[in-house]
mmCIF file of N, CA and C in Angstrom:
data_model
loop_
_atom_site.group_PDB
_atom_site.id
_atom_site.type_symbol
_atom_site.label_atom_id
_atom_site.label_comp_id
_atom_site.label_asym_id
_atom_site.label_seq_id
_atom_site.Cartn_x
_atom_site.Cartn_y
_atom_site.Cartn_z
ATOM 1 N N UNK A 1 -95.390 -77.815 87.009
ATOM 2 C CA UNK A 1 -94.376 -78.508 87.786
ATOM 3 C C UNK A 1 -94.708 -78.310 89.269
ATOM 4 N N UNK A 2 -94.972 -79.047 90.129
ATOM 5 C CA UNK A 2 -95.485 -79.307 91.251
ATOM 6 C C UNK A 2 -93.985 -78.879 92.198
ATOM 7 N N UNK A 3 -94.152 -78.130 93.428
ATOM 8 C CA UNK A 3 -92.693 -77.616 94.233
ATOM 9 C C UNK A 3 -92.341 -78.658 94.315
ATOM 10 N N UNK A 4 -92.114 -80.262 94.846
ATOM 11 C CA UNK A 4 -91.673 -81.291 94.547
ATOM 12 C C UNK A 4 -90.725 -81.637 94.045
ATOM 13 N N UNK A 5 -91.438 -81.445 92.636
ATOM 14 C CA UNK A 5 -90.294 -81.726 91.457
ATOM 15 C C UNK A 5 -89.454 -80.678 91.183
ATOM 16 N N UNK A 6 -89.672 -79.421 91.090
ATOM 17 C CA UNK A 6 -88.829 -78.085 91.033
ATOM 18 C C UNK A 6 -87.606 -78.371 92.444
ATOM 19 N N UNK A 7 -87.956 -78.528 93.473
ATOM 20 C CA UNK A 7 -86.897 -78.281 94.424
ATOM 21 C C UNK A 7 -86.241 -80.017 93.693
ATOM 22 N N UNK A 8 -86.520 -80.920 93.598
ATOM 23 C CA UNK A 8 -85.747 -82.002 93.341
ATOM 24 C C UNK A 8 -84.734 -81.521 91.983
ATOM 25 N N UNK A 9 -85.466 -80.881 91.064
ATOM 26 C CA UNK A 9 -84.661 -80.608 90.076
ATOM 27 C C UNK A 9 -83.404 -79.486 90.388
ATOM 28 N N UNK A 10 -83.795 -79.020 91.173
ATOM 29 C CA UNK A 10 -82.946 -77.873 91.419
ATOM 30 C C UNK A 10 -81.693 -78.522 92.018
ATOM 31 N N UNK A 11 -81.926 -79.847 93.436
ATOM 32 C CA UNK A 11 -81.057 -79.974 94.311
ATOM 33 C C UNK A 11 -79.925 -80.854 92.378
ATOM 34 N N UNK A 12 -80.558 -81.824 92.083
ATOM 35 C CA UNK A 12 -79.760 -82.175 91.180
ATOM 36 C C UNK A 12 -78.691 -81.424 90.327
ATOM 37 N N UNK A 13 -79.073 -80.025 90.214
ATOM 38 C CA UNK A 13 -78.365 -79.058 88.967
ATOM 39 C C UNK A 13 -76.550 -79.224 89.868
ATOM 40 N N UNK A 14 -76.789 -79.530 90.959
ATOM 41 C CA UNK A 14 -75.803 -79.380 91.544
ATOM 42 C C UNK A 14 -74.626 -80.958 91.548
ATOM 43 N N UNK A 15 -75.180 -81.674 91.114
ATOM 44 C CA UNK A 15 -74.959 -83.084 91.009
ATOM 45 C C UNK A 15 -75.737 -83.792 90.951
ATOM 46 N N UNK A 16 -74.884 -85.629 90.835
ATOM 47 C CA UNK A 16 -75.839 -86.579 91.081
ATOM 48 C C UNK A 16 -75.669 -86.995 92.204
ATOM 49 N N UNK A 17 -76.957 -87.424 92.989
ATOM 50 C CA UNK A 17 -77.763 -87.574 93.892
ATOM 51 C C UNK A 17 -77.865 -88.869 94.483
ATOM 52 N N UNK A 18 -78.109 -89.693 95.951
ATOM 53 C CA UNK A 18 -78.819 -90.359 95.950
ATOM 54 C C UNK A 18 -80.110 -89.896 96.685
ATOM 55 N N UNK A 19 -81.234 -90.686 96.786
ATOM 56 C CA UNK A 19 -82.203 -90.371 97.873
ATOM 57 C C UNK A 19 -82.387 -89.827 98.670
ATOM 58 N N UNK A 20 -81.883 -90.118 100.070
ATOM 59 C CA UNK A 20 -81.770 -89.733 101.011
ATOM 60 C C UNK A 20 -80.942 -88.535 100.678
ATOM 61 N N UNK A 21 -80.209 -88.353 100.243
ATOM 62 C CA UNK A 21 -79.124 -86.923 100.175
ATOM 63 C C UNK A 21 -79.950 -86.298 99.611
ATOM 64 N N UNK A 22 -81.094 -86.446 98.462
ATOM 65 C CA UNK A 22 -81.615 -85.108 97.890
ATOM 66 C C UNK A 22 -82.931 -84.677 98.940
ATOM 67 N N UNK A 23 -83.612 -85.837 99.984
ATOM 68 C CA UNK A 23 -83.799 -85.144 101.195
ATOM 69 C C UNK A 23 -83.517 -84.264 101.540
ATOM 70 N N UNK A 24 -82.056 -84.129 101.653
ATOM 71 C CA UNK A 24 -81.449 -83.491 102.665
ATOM 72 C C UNK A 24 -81.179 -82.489 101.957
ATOM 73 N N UNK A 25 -81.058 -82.501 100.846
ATOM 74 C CA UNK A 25 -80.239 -81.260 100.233
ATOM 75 C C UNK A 25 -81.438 -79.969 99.677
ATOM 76 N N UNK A 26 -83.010 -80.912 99.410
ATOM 77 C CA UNK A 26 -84.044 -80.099 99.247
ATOM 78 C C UNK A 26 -84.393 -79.312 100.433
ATOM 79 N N UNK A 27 -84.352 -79.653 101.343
ATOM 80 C CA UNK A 27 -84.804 -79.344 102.921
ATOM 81 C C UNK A 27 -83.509 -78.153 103.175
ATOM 82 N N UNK A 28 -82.353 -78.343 102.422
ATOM 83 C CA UNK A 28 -81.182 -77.172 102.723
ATOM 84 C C UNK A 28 -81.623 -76.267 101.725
ATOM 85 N N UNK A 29 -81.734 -76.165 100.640
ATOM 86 C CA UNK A 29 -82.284 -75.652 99.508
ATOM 87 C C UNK A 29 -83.367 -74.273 99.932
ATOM 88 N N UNK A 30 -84.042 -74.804 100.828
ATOM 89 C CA UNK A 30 -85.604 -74.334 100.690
ATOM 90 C C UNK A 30 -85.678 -73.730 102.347
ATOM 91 N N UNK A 31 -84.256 -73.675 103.203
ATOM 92 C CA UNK A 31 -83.799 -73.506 104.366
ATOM 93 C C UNK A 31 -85.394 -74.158 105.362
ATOM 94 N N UNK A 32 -85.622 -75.452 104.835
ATOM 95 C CA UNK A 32 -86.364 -76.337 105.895
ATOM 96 C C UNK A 32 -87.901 -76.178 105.894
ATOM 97 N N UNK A 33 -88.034 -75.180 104.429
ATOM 98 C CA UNK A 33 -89.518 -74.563 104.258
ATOM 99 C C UNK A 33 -90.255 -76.061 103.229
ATOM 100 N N UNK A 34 -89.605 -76.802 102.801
ATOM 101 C CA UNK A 34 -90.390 -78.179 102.206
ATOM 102 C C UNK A 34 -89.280 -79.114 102.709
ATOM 103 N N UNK A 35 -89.870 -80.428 102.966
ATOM 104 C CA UNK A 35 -89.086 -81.282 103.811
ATOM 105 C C UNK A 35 -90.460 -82.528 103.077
ATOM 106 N N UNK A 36 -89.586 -83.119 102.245
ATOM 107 C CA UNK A 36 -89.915 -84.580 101.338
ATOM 108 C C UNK A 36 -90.240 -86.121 102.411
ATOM 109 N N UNK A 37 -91.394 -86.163 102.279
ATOM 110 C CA UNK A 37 -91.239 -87.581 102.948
ATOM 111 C C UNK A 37 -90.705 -88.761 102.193
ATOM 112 N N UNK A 38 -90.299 -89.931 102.699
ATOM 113 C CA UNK A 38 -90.229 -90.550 101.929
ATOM 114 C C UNK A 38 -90.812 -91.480 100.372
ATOM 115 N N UNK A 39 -92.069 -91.082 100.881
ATOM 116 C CA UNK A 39 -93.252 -91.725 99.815
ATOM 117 C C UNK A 39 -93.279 -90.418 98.804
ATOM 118 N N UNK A 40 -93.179 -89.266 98.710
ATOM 119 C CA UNK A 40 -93.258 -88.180 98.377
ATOM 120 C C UNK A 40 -91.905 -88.271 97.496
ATOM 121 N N UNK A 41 -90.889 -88.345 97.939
ATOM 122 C CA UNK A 41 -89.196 -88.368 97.082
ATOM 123 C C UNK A 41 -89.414 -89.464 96.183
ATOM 124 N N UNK A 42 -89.848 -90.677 96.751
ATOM 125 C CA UNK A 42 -89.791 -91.501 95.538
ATOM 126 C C UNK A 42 -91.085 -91.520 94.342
ATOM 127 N N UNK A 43 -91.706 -90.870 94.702
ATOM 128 C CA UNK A 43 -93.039 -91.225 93.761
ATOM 129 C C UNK A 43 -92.961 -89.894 92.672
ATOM 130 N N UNK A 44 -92.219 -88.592 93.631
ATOM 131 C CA UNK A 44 -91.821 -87.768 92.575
ATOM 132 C C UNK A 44 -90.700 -88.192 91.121
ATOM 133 N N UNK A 45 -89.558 -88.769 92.255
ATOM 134 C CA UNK A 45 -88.351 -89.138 91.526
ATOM 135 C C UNK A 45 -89.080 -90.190 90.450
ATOM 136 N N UNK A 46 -90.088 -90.911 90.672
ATOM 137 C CA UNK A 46 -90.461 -91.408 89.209
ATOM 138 C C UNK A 46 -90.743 -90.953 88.176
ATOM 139 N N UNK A 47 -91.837 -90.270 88.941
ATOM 140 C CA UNK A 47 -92.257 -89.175 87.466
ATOM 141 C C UNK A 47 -91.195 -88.281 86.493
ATOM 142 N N UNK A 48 -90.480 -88.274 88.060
ATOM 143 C CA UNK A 48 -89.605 -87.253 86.868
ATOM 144 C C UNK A 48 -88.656 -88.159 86.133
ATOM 145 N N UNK A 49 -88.327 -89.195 86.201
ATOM 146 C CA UNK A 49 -87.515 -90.286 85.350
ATOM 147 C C UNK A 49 -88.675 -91.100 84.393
ATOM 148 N N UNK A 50 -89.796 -91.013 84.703
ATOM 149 C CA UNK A 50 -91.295 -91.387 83.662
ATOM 150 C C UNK A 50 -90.834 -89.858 82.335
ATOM 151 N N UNK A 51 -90.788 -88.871 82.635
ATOM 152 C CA UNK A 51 -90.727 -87.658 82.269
ATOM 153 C C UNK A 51 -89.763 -87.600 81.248
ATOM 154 N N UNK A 52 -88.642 -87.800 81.538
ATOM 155 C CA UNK A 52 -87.147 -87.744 81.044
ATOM 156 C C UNK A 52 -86.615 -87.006 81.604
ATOM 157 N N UNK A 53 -87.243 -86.375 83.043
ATOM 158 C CA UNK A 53 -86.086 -85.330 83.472
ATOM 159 C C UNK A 53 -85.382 -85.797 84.637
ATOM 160 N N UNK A 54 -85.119 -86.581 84.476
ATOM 161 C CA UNK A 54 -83.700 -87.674 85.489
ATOM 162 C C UNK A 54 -83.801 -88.851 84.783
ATOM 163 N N UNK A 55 -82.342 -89.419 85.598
ATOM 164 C CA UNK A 55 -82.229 -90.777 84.901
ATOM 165 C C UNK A 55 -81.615 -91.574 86.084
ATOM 166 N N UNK A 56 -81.421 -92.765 86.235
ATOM 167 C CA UNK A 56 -81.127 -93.620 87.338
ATOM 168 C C UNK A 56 -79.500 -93.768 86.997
ATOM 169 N N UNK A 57 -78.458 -93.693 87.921
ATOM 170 C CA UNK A 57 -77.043 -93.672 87.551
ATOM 171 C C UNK A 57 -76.733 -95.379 87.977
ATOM 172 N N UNK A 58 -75.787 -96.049 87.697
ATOM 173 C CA UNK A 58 -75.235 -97.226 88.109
ATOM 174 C C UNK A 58 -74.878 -96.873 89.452
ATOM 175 N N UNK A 59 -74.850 -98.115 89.918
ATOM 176 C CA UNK A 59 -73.861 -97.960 91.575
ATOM 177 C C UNK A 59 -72.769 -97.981 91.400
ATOM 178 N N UNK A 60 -71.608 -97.262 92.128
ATOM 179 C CA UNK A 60 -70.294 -97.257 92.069
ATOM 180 C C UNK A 60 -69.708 -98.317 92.972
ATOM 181 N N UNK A 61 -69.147 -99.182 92.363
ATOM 182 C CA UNK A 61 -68.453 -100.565 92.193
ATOM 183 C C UNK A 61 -67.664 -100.118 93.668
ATOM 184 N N UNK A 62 -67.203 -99.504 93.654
ATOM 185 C CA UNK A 62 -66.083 -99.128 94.940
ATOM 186 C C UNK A 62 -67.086 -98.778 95.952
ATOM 187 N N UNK A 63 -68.007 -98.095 95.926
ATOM 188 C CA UNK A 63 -68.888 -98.004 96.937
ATOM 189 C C UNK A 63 -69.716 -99.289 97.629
ATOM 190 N N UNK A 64 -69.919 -100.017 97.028
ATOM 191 C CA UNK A 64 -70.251 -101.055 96.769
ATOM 192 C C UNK A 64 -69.791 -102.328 97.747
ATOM 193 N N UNK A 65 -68.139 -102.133 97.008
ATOM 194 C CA UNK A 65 -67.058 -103.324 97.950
ATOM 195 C C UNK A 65 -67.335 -102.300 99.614
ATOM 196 N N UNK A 66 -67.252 -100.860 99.462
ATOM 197 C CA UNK A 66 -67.024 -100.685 100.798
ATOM 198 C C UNK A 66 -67.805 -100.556 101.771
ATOM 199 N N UNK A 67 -69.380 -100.462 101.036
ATOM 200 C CA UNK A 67 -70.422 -100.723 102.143
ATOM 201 C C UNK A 67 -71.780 -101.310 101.358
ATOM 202 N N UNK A 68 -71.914 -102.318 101.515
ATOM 203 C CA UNK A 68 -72.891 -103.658 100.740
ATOM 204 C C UNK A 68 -74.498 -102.713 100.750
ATOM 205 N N UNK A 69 -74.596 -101.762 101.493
ATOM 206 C CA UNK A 69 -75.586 -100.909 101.471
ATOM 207 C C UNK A 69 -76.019 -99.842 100.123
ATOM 208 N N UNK A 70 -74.348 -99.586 99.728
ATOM 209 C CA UNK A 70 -74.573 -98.976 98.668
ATOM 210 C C UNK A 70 -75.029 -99.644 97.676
ATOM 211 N N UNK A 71 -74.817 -100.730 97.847
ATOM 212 C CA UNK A 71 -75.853 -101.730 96.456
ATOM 213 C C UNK A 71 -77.510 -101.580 96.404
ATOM 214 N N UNK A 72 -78.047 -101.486 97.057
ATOM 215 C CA UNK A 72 -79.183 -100.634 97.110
ATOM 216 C C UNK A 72 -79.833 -99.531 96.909
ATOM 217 N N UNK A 73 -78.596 -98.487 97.245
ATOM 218 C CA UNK A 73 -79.089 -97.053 97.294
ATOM 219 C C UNK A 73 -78.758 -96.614 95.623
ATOM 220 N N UNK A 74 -79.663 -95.602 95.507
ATOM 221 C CA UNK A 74 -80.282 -95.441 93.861
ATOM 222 C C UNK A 74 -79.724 -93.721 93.806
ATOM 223 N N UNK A 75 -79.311 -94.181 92.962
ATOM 224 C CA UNK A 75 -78.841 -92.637 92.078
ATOM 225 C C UNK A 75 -78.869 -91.712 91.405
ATOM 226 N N UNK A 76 -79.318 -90.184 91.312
ATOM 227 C CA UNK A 76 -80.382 -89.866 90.096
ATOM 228 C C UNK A 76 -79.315 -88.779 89.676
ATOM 229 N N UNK A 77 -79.368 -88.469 88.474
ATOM 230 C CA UNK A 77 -79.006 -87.414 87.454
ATOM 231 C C UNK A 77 -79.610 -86.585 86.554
ATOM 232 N N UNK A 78 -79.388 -85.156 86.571
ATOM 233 C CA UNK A 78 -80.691 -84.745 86.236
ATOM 234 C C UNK A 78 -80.235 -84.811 84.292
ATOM 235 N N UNK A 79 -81.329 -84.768 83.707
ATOM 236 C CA UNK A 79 -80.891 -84.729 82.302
ATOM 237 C C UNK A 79 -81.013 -83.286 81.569
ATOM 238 N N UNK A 80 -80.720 -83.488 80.723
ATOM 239 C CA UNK A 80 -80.767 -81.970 79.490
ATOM 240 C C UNK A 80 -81.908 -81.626 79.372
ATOM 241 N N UNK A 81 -83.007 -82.694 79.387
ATOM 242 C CA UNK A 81 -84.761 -82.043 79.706
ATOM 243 C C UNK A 81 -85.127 -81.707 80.837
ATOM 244 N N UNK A 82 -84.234 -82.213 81.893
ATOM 245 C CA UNK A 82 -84.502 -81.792 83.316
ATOM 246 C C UNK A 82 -83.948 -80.505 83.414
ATOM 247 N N UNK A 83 -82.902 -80.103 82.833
ATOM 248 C CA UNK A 83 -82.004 -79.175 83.131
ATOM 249 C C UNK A 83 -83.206 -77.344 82.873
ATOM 250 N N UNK A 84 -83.346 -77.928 80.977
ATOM 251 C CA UNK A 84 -84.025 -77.114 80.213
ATOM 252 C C UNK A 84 -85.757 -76.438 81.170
ATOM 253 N N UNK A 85 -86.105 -78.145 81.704
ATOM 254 C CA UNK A 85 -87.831 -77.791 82.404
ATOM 255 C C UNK A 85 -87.105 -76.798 83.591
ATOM 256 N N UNK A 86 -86.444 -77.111 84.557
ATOM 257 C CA UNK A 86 -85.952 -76.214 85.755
ATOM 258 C C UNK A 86 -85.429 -74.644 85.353
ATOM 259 N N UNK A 87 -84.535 -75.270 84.225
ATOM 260 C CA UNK A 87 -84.361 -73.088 84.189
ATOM 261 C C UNK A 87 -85.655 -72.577 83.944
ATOM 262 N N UNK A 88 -86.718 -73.146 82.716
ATOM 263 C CA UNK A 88 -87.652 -72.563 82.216
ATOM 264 C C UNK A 88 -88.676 -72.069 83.500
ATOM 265 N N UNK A 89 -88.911 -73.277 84.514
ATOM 266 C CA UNK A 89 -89.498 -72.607 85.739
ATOM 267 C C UNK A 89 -88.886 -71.698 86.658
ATOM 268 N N UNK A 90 -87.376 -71.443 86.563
ATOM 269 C CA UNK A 90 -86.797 -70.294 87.122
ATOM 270 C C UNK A 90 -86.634 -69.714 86.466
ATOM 271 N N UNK A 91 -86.798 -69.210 85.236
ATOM 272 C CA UNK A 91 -87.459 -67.962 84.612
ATOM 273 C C UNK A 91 -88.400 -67.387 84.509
ATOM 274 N N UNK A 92 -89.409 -68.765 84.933
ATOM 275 C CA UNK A 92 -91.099 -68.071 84.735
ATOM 276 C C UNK A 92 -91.337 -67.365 85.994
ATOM 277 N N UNK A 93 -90.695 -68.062 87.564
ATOM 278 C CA UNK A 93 -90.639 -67.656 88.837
ATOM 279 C C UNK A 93 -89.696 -66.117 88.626
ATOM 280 N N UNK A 94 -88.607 -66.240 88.049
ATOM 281 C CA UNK A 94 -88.347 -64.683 87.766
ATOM 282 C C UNK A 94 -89.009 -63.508 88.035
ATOM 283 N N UNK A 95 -89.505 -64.011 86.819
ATOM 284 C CA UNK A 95 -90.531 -62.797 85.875
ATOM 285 C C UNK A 95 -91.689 -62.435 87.026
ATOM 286 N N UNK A 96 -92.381 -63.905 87.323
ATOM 287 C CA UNK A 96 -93.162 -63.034 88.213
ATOM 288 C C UNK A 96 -93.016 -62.352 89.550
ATOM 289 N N UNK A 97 -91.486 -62.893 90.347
ATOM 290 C CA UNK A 97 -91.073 -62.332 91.521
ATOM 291 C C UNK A 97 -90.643 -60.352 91.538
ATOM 292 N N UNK A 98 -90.528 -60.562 89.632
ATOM 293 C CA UNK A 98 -89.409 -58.763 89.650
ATOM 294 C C UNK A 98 -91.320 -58.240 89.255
ATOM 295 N N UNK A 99 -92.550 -58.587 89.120
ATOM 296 C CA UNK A 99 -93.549 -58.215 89.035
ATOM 297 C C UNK A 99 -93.949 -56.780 89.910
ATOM 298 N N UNK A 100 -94.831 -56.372 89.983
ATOM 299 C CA UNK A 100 -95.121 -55.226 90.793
ATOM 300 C C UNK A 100 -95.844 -55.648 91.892
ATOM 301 N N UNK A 101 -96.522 -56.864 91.688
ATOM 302 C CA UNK A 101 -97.597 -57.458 92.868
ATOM 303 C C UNK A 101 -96.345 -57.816 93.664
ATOM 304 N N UNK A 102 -95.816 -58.637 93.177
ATOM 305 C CA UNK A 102 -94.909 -59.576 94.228
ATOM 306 C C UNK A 102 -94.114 -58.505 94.762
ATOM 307 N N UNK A 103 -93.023 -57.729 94.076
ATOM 308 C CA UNK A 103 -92.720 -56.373 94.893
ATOM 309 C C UNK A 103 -93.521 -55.424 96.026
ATOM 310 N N UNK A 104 -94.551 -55.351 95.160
ATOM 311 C CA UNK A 104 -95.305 -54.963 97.161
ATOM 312 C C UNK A 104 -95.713 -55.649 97.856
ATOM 313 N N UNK A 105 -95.609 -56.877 97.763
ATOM 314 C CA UNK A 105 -95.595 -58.062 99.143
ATOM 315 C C UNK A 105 -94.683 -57.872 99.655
ATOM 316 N N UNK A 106 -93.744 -58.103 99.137
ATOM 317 C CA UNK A 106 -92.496 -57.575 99.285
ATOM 318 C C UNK A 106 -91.926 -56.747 100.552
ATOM 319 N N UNK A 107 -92.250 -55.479 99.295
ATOM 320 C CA UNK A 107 -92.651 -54.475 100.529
ATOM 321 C C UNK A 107 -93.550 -54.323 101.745
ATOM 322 N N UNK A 108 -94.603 -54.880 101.576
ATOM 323 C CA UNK A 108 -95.813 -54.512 102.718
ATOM 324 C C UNK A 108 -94.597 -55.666 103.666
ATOM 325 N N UNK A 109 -93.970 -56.623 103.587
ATOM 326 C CA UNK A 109 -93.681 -57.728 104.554
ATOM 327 C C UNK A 109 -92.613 -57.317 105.671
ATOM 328 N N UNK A 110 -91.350 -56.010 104.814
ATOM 329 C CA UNK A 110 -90.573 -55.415 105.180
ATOM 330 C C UNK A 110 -91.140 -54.328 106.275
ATOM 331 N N UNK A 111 -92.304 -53.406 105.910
ATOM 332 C CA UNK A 111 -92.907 -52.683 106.478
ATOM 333 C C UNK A 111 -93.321 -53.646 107.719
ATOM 334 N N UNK A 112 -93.911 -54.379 107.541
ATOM 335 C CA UNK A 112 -94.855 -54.627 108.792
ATOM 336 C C UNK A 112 -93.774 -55.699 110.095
ATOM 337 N N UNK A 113 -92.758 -55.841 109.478
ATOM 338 C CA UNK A 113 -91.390 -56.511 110.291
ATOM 339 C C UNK A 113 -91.419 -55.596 111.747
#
C-alpha cells in the first residue's frame, strides 16, 4: 500500500469525503508531512475504488439545489475492504514501530534534540 493510499484510507475511516476535503484532511492527518496533488488524489482515489476499497457516494440533492457546484464534486466512502486493508497496515506499522530498531531511532532522535 503506497503512503497515498494509506493516508487516503485513513482520512476516510473518519467519514465520507469529497476531494478536495480529503486534501485537506490528509495534509491535517500527517500534520503537513504529505500534501496530495491533485493528479496524485485522483489517480490514487481510482485505484482504490478499481480495488474495492472506496466507493463513489451520490450527490446530495440539497447540496446540489444550494450550490450547482456540488453537482460535480465526487464523493468517496471507504468500504469494509478498505476499512479491513487500513487496520491491517496499522497493525503491520504497529508491530514494527513497538520494534527495537525503531525504538532506538527513537531514542537516538530524543538524545540528539
Amino acid at each position: 500500500m503506497t503512503p497515498a493510499m494509506f493516508a487516503l484510507l485513513l482520512a476516510l475511516t473518519r467519514g465520507e469525503q469529497h476531494g478536495y476535503g480529503l486534501m485537506a484532511a490528509v495534509e491535517q492527518l500527517t500534520a503537513g508531512r504529505v500534501r496530495l496533488g491533485a493528479g496524485t488524489l485522483y489517480r490514487t482515489l481510482q485505484r482504490l475504488r478499481v480495488d474495492g476499497f472506496i466507493e463513489e457516494t451520490d450527490s446530495d440533492e440539497e447540496a446540489v439545489r444550494a450550490d450547482r457546484r456540488a453537482e460535480r464534486r465526487r464523493s468517496y466512502r471507504i468500504t469494509a475492504a478498505g476499512r479491513a486493508a487500513v487496520t491491517d497496515e496499522v497493525v503491520h506499522l504497529a508491530a514494527l514501530l513497538a520494534g527495537d530498531t525503531a525504538q532506538d531511532l527513537l531514542q537516538e532522535r530524543k538524545t540528539n534534540r
